[in-house]
Coordinates of N, CA and C in Angstrom, one line a residue:
X1 N -42.2 275.9 0.6 CA -42.2 274.5 0.9 C -42.5 273.7 -0.3
X2 N -43.5 274.1 -1.1 CA -43.8 273.3 -2.3 C -42.7 273.4 -3.3
X3 N -42.1 274.6 -3.4 CA -41.0 274.8 -4.3 C -39.8 273.9 -4.0
X4 N -39.6 273.8 -2.7 CA -38.5 273.0 -2.2 C -38.7 271.5 -2.5
X5 N -39.9 271.0 -2.3 CA -40.3 269.6 -2.6 C -40.1 269.3 -4.1
X6 N -40.6 270.3 -5.0 CA -40.5 270.1 -6.4 C -39.0 270.0 -6.8
X7 N -38.2 270.8 -6.2 CA -36.7 270.8 -6.5 C -36.1 269.5 -6.2
X8 N -36.5 269.0 -5.0 CA -36.0 267.6 -4.5 C -36.4 266.6 -5.5
X9 N -37.7 266.6 -5.9 CA -38.3 265.6 -6.8 C -37.5 265.7 -8.2
X10 N -37.3 266.8 -8.7 CA -36.6 267.0 -10.0 C -35.2 266.5 -9.9
X11 N -34.5 266.7 -8.7 CA -33.2 266.3 -8.5 C -33.1 264.7 -8.5
X12 N -34.1 264.1 -7.7 CA -34.2 262.7 -7.7 C -34.4 262.0 -9.0
X13 N -35.3 262.7 -9.8 CA -35.6 262.2 -11.2 C -34.4 262.2 -12.1
X14 N -33.7 263.3 -11.9 CA -32.5 263.5 -12.8 C -31.4 262.4 -12.4
X15 N -31.2 262.2 -11.1 CA -30.3 261.2 -10.7 C -30.7 259.8 -11.2
X16 N -32.0 259.5 -11.0 CA -32.5 258.2 -11.4 C -32.3 258.0 -13.0
X17 N -32.7 259.0 -13.7 CA -32.5 259.0 -15.2 C -31.1 258.8 -15.6
X18 N -30.2 259.5 -14.9 CA -28.7 259.4 -15.2 C -28.2 258.0 -15.0
X19 N -28.6 257.4 -13.8 CA -28.2 256.0 -13.5 C -28.8 255.0 -14.5
X20 N -30.0 255.2 -14.9 CA -30.6 254.3 -15.8 C -29.9 254.4 -17.2
X21 N -29.7 255.6 -17.6 CA -29.0 255.7 -18.9 C -27.6 255.2 -19.0
X22 N -26.9 255.3 -17.9 CA -25.5 254.8 -17.8 C -25.5 253.3 -17.8
X23 N -26.4 252.6 -17.1 CA -26.4 251.2 -17.2 C -26.9 250.6 -18.5
X24 N -27.8 251.3 -19.2 CA -28.3 250.8 -20.5 C -27.2 251.0 -21.5
X25 N -26.4 251.9 -21.4 CA -25.3 252.2 -22.4 C -24.1 251.2 -22.3
X26 N -23.9 250.8 -21.0 CA -22.7 250.0 -20.8 C -22.8 248.5 -21.0
X27 N -24.0 248.1 -21.3 CA -24.2 246.6 -21.4 C -24.4 246.3 -22.9
X28 N -23.3 245.9 -23.5 CA -23.3 245.4 -24.9 C -23.3 243.9 -24.8
X29 N -24.2 243.2 -25.4 CA -24.2 241.7 -25.4 C -22.8 241.2 -25.9
X30 N -22.4 240.1 -25.3 CA -21.1 239.5 -25.8 C -21.2 239.1 -27.2
X31 N -22.4 238.6 -27.7 CA -22.6 238.2 -29.1 C -22.3 239.3 -30.0
X32 N -22.7 240.6 -29.7 CA -22.4 241.7 -30.6 C -20.9 242.0 -30.6
X33 N -20.2 242.0 -29.5 CA -18.8 242.2 -29.4 C -18.1 241.2 -30.3
X34 N -18.5 239.9 -30.1 CA -17.9 238.8 -30.8 C -18.2 238.9 -32.3
X35 N -19.4 239.4 -32.7 CA -19.7 239.6 -34.1 C -18.8 240.7 -34.7
X36 N -18.6 241.8 -34.1 CA -17.7 242.8 -34.6 C -16.3 242.3 -34.8
X37 N -15.8 241.6 -33.8 CA -14.4 241.0 -34.0 C -14.3 240.0 -35.1
X38 N -15.4 239.2 -35.3 CA -15.4 238.2 -36.4 C -15.5 238.9 -37.7
X39 N -16.3 240.0 -37.9 CA -16.4 240.7 -39.1 C -15.1 241.4 -39.5
X40 N -14.4 241.9 -38.5 CA -13.1 242.6 -38.8 C -12.1 241.5 -39.2
X41 N -12.1 240.3 -38.6 CA -11.2 239.3 -39.0 C -11.5 238.8 -40.4
X42 N -12.7 238.7 -40.7 CA -13.1 238.2 -42.1 C -12.7 239.3 -43.1
X43 N -13.0 240.5 -42.8 CA -12.6 241.6 -43.8 C -11.1 241.6 -44.0
X44 N -10.3 241.5 -42.9 CA -8.9 241.5 -43.1 C -8.4 240.2 -43.9
X45 N -9.0 239.1 -43.6 CA -8.6 237.9 -44.3 C -8.9 238.1 -45.8
X46 N -10.0 238.6 -46.2 CA -10.3 238.9 -47.6 C -9.4 239.9 -48.2
X47 N -9.2 241.0 -47.5 CA -8.4 242.1 -48.0 C -6.9 241.7 -48.3
X48 N -6.4 240.9 -47.4 CA -5.0 240.5 -47.5 C -4.8 239.1 -48.0
X49 N -5.8 238.6 -48.7 CA -5.7 237.3 -49.4 C -5.4 236.1 -48.5
X50 N -5.9 236.1 -47.3 CA -5.7 235.0 -46.4 C -7.0 234.2 -46.5
X51 N -7.2 233.5 -47.7 CA -8.4 232.8 -48.0 C -8.6 231.6 -47.1
X52 N -7.6 231.0 -46.6 CA -7.8 229.9 -45.6 C -8.4 230.4 -44.3
X53 N -7.9 231.6 -43.9 CA -8.5 232.2 -42.7 C -10.0 232.6 -42.9
X54 N -10.3 233.1 -44.1 CA -11.7 233.4 -44.4 C -12.5 232.1 -44.5
X55 N -12.0 231.1 -45.1 CA -12.7 229.8 -45.1 C -13.0 229.2 -43.8
X56 N -12.1 229.4 -42.8 CA -12.2 228.9 -41.5 C -13.4 229.5 -40.7
X57 N -13.9 230.6 -41.2 CA -15.0 231.2 -40.6 C -16.4 230.8 -41.2
X58 N -16.3 230.0 -42.2 CA -17.5 229.5 -42.8 C -18.1 228.3 -42.1
X59 N -19.4 228.2 -42.1 CA -20.1 227.0 -41.6 C -19.6 225.8 -42.3
X60 N -19.7 225.8 -43.7 CA -19.2 224.8 -44.5 C -18.1 225.4 -45.4
X61 N -16.8 225.2 -45.1 CA -15.8 225.8 -45.8 C -15.8 225.4 -47.3
X62 N -15.7 226.4 -48.2 CA -15.7 226.1 -49.6 C -14.5 225.4 -50.1
X63 N -14.7 224.6 -51.2 CA -13.5 224.0 -51.8 C -13.1 224.9 -52.9
X64 N -11.8 225.0 -53.1 CA -11.2 225.9 -54.1 C -10.4 225.1 -55.1
X65 N -10.8 225.2 -56.4 CA -10.1 224.5 -57.5 C -8.7 225.2 -57.7
X66 N -7.8 224.4 -58.3 CA -6.5 225.0 -58.5 C -6.6 226.2 -59.4
X67 N -7.5 226.2 -60.4 CA -7.7 227.3 -61.3 C -8.1 228.6 -60.5
X68 N -9.1 228.4 -59.6 CA -9.6 229.5 -58.9 C -8.5 230.0 -57.9
X69 N -7.8 229.1 -57.3 CA -6.7 229.4 -56.3 C -5.7 230.3 -57.0
X70 N -5.3 230.0 -58.3 CA -4.4 230.8 -59.0 C -5.0 232.2 -59.3
X71 N -6.2 232.3 -59.6 CA -6.9 233.6 -59.9 C -6.9 234.4 -58.6
X72 N -7.2 233.8 -57.5 CA -7.3 234.5 -56.3 C -5.9 235.1 -55.9
X73 N -4.8 234.5 -56.3 CA -3.5 235.0 -56.0 C -3.3 236.4 -56.7
X74 N -4.0 236.5 -57.9 CA -3.8 237.7 -58.7 C -4.8 238.8 -58.3
X75 N -5.7 238.5 -57.4 CA -6.8 239.4 -57.0 C -6.3 240.5 -56.0
X76 N -6.7 241.7 -56.1 CA -6.3 242.8 -55.2 C -7.6 243.5 -54.8
X77 N -7.8 243.6 -53.5 CA -9.0 244.3 -52.9 C -8.6 245.8 -52.7
X78 N -9.4 246.7 -53.2 CA -9.1 248.1 -53.0 C -10.0 248.7 -51.9
X79 N -11.2 248.1 -51.7 CA -12.1 248.7 -50.7 C -13.1 247.6 -50.3
X80 N -13.4 247.6 -49.0 CA -14.4 246.6 -48.4 C -15.2 247.5 -47.5
X81 N -16.5 247.7 -47.9 CA -17.3 248.6 -47.1 C -18.7 247.9 -46.8
X82 N -19.0 247.9 -45.5 CA -20.3 247.4 -45.1 C -21.4 248.5 -45.4
X83 N -22.4 248.1 -46.1 CA -23.4 249.1 -46.5 C -24.6 248.9 -45.6
X84 N -24.9 247.7 -45.2 CA -26.1 247.4 -44.3 C -25.8 246.3 -43.4
X85 N -26.2 246.4 -42.1 CA -26.1 245.3 -41.2 C -27.4 245.2 -40.4
X86 N -28.0 244.0 -40.5 CA -29.3 243.8 -39.7 C -29.0 242.6 -38.8
X87 N -29.3 242.8 -37.5 CA -29.0 241.8 -36.5 C -30.3 241.3 -35.9
X88 N -30.5 240.0 -35.8 CA -31.8 239.5 -35.2 C -31.9 239.9 -33.7
X89 N -33.1 240.2 -33.3 CA -33.3 240.6 -31.9 C -32.6 239.7 -30.8
X90 N -32.6 238.4 -31.1 CA -32.0 237.4 -30.2 C -30.5 237.2 -30.4
X91 N -29.9 238.0 -31.3 CA -28.5 238.0 -31.6 C -28.0 236.6 -32.1
X92 N -28.9 235.9 -32.8 CA -28.5 234.6 -33.4 C -28.1 234.7 -34.8
X93 N -28.4 235.8 -35.5 CA -28.2 235.9 -36.9 C -27.9 237.3 -37.3
X94 N -27.0 237.5 -38.2 CA -26.7 238.9 -38.8 C -26.7 238.8 -40.3
X95 N -27.3 239.7 -40.9 CA -27.2 239.8 -42.4 C -26.5 241.1 -42.8
X96 N -25.6 240.9 -43.7 CA -24.8 242.1 -44.1 C -24.8 242.2 -45.6
X97 N -24.7 243.4 -46.1 CA -24.5 243.8 -47.5 C -23.2 244.5 -47.5
X98 N -22.3 244.0 -48.3 CA -20.9 244.6 -48.4 C -20.5 244.9 -49.8
X99 N -20.0 246.0 -50.0 CA -19.4 246.4 -51.4 C -17.9 246.1 -51.3
X100 N -17.5 245.3 -52.2 CA -16.1 245.0 -52.3 C -15.6 245.5 -53.7
X101 N -14.6 246.3 -53.7 CA -14.0 246.8 -54.9 C -12.7 246.0 -55.1
X102 N -12.4 245.6 -56.3 CA -11.2 244.8 -56.6 C -10.8 244.9 -58.0
X103 N -9.6 244.4 -58.3 CA -9.1 244.3 -59.6 C -8.1 243.1 -59.6
X104 N -7.7 242.7 -60.8 CA -6.7 241.6 -61.0 C -5.4 242.3 -61.5
X105 N -4.3 241.6 -61.1 CA -3.0 242.2 -61.5 C -2.9 242.4 -63.1
X106 N -3.5 241.5 -63.8 CA -3.4 241.5 -65.3 C -4.4 242.4 -65.9
X107 N -5.2 243.1 -65.1 CA -6.3 244.0 -65.7 C -6.2 245.3 -64.9
X108 N -6.5 246.4 -65.6 CA -6.6 247.7 -65.0 C -8.0 248.1 -64.7
X109 N -8.9 247.2 -64.7 CA -10.3 247.5 -64.5 C -10.7 247.2 -63.1
X110 N -11.2 248.2 -62.4 CA -11.7 248.0 -61.0 C -13.1 247.6 -61.1
X111 N -13.5 246.5 -60.4 CA -14.9 246.0 -60.4 C -15.5 246.2 -59.0
X112 N -16.8 246.2 -58.9 CA -17.5 246.2 -57.6 C -18.4 245.0 -57.5
X113 N -18.3 244.4 -56.4 CA -19.1 243.2 -56.1 C -19.9 243.5 -54.8
X114 N -21.2 243.3 -54.9 CA -22.0 243.5 -53.7 C -22.2 242.1 -53.1
X115 N -21.7 241.8 -52.0 CA -21.7 240.5 -51.3 C -22.8 240.5 -50.2
X116 N -23.7 239.5 -50.3 CA -24.7 239.3 -49.3 C -24.1 238.2 -48.3
X117 N -24.0 238.6 -47.1 CA -23.5 237.7 -46.1 C -24.5 237.4 -45.0
X118 N -24.6 236.1 -44.7 CA -25.5 235.6 -43.5 C -24.5 235.0 -42.5
X119 N -24.5 235.6 -41.3 CA -23.7 235.1 -40.2 C -24.6 234.5 -39.1
X120 N -24.3 233.3 -38.6 CA -25.0 232.7 -37.6 C -24.2 232.5 -36.3
X121 N -24.8 232.7 -35.2 CA -24.1 232.6 -33.9 C -24.2 231.1 -33.5
X122 N -23.1 230.5 -33.3 CA -23.1 229.1 -32.8 C -22.9 229.1 -31.3
X123 N -24.0 228.7 -30.6 CA -23.9 228.8 -29.1 C -23.0 227.8 -28.5
X124 N -22.8 226.6 -29.2 CA -21.9 225.6 -28.7 C -20.5 226.1 -28.7
X125 N -20.1 226.7 -29.7 CA -18.7 227.2 -29.8 C -18.5 228.6 -29.5
X126 N -19.6 229.3 -29.2 CA -19.6 230.7 -28.8 C -18.9 231.6 -29.9
X127 N -19.2 231.3 -31.2 CA -18.6 232.1 -32.2 C -19.6 232.3 -33.4
X128 N -19.3 233.3 -34.2 CA -20.1 233.6 -35.4 C -19.4 232.8 -36.6
X129 N -20.3 232.3 -37.5 CA -19.9 231.6 -38.7 C -20.6 232.1 -39.9
X130 N -19.9 232.2 -41.0 CA -20.5 232.7 -42.2 C -21.3 231.5 -42.9
X131 N -22.6 231.7 -43.1 CA -23.5 230.7 -43.7 C -23.8 231.0 -45.1
X132 N -23.0 231.7 -45.8 CA -23.2 232.0 -47.2 C -21.9 231.8 -48.0
X133 N -21.9 231.8 -49.3 CA -20.8 231.4 -50.1 C -19.7 232.5 -50.1
X134 N -18.5 232.1 -50.5 CA -17.4 233.0 -50.7 C -17.8 234.0 -51.7
X135 N -17.3 235.3 -51.7 CA -17.6 236.2 -52.7 C -17.3 235.7 -54.1
X136 N -18.2 236.0 -55.0 CA -18.0 235.5 -56.4 C -17.3 236.6 -57.2
X137 N -16.0 236.6 -57.1 CA -15.2 237.6 -57.9 C -15.2 237.2 -59.4
X138 N -15.6 238.0 -60.2 CA -15.6 237.8 -61.7 C -14.2 237.8 -62.2
X139 N -13.9 237.0 -63.2 CA -12.6 237.0 -63.8 C -12.5 238.1 -64.7
X140 N -11.2 238.5 -65.1 CA -10.9 239.6 -65.9 C -11.3 239.4 -67.3

């Protein structure tokens, strides 16, 4: 009798634990999903030289001089790797550390830039925006 009750109790606990673990794994906040999509869009914009697309994700879009615009046309990204991502508990802010490897067409030297990014979630527009400057790619 006691053995039968213990078996039932263990079975109920196993079912309850399984149900609890399934519900906790399946709920990803919309802000996190939106952040991931925004980070991928920003990375693609930088990698493929869509600087207007990258600027559109900034809180205050940067102004680009003609000189810098010409240099950016010669820039080639070889690698874009997120090293660290810290997200605020309330999902309002994300801080990233990204290594960007690049070179210029006129130079055979690959350089590495560590870019610190601060992303803020705008509740009015339901989107993430970059609140830090554009990566400072050094000239050749």
